[in-house]
Short mmCIF file of C-alpha atoms in Angstrom, two decimals:
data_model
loop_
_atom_site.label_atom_id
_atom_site.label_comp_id
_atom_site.label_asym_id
_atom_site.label_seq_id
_atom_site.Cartn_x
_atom_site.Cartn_y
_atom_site.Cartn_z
CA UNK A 1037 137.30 75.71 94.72
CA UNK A 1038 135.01 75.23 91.61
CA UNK A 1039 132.54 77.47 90.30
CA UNK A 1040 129.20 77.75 92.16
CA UNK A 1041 125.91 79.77 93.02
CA UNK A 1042 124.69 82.22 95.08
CA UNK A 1043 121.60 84.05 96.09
CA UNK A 1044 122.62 87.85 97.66
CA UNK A 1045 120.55 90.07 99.75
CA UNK A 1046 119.77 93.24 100.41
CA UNK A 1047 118.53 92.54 104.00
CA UNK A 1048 119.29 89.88 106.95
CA UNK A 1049 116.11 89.41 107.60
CA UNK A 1050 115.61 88.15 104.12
CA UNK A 1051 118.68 85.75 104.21
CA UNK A 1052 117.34 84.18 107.34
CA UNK A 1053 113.46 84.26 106.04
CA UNK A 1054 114.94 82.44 102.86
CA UNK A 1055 117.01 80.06 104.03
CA UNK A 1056 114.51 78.64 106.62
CA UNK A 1057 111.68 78.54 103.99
CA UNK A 1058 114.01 76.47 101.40
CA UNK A 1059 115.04 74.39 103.90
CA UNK A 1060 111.51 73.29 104.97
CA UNK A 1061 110.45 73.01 101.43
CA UNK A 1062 113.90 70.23 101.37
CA UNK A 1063 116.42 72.22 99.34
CA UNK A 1064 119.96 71.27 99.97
CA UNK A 1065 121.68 74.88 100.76
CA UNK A 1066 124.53 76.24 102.38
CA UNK A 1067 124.40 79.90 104.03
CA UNK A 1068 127.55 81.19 103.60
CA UNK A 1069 129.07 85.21 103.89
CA UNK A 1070 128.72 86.76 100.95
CA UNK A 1071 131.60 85.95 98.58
CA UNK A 1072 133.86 89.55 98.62
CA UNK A 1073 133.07 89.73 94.54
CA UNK A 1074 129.83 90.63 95.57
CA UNK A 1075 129.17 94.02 96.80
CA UNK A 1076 126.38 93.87 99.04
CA UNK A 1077 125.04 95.45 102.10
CA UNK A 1078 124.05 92.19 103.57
CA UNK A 1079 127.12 89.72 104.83
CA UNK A 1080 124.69 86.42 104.19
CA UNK A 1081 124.51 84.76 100.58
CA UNK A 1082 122.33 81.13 100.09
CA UNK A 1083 124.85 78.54 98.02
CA UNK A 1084 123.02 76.26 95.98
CA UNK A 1085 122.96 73.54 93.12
CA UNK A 1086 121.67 75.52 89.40
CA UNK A 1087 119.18 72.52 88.87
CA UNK A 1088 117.41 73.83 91.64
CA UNK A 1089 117.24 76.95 90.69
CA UNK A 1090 113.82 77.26 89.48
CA UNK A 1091 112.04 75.95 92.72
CA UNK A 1092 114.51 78.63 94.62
CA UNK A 1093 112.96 81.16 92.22
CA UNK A 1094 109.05 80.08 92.92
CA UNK A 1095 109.43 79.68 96.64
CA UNK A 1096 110.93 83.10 96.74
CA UNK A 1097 107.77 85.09 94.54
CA UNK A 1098 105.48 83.28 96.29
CA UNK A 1099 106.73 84.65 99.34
CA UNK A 1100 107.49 87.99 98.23
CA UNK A 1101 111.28 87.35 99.39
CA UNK A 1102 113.73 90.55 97.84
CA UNK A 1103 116.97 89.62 97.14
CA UNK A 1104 120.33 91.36 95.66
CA UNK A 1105 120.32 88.78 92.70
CA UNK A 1106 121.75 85.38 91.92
CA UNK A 1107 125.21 85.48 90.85
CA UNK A 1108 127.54 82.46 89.75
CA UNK A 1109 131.33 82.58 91.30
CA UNK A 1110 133.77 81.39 88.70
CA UNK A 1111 137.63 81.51 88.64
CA UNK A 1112 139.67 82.33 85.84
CA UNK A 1113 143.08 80.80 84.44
CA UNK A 1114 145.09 82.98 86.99
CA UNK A 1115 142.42 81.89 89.93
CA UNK A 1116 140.93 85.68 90.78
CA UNK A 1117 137.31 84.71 91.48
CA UNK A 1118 134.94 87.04 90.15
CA UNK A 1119 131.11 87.30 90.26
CA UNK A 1120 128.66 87.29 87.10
CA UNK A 1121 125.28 88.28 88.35
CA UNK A 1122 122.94 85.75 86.15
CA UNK A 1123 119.10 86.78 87.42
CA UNK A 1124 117.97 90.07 89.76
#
């Protein structure tokens, strides 16, 4: 699997909230259970492409959305996956 992007959350409700409002504003996503790498307390993590990234961002403050933070999922040489949190 290559590398790729997540948004985490804290909460269900904001998974859910999220992923219908980027969805309606046409952002190609894929709600997924949060990758094991991330320790979270909610099981539901948003996949998405980086170049869209910043619209996630400004949908999200504008609708006072929390989240855990956006991590990227990479694998190394021996192919652990690991997370790297990149934004809160």
């Amino acid at each position: 699997m290559d590398n790729f992007y997540v948004v985490s959350f804290n909460s269900t409700h904001h998974a859910i909230r999220t992923e219908k409002l980027l969805e309606k504003n046409g952002i190609t996503i894929t709600t997924m259970p949060t990758p094991r790498e991330i320790a979270a307390s909610c099981g539901l993590s948003i996949k998405f492409d980086i170049s869209q990234i910043d619209q996630i961002n400004k949908i999200m403050k504008e609708n006072s959305l929390e989240r855990r933070g956006i991590f990227k999922i990479v694998r190394d040489d021996q192919e652990n996956r690991k997370a790297i949190k990149i934004e809160d």
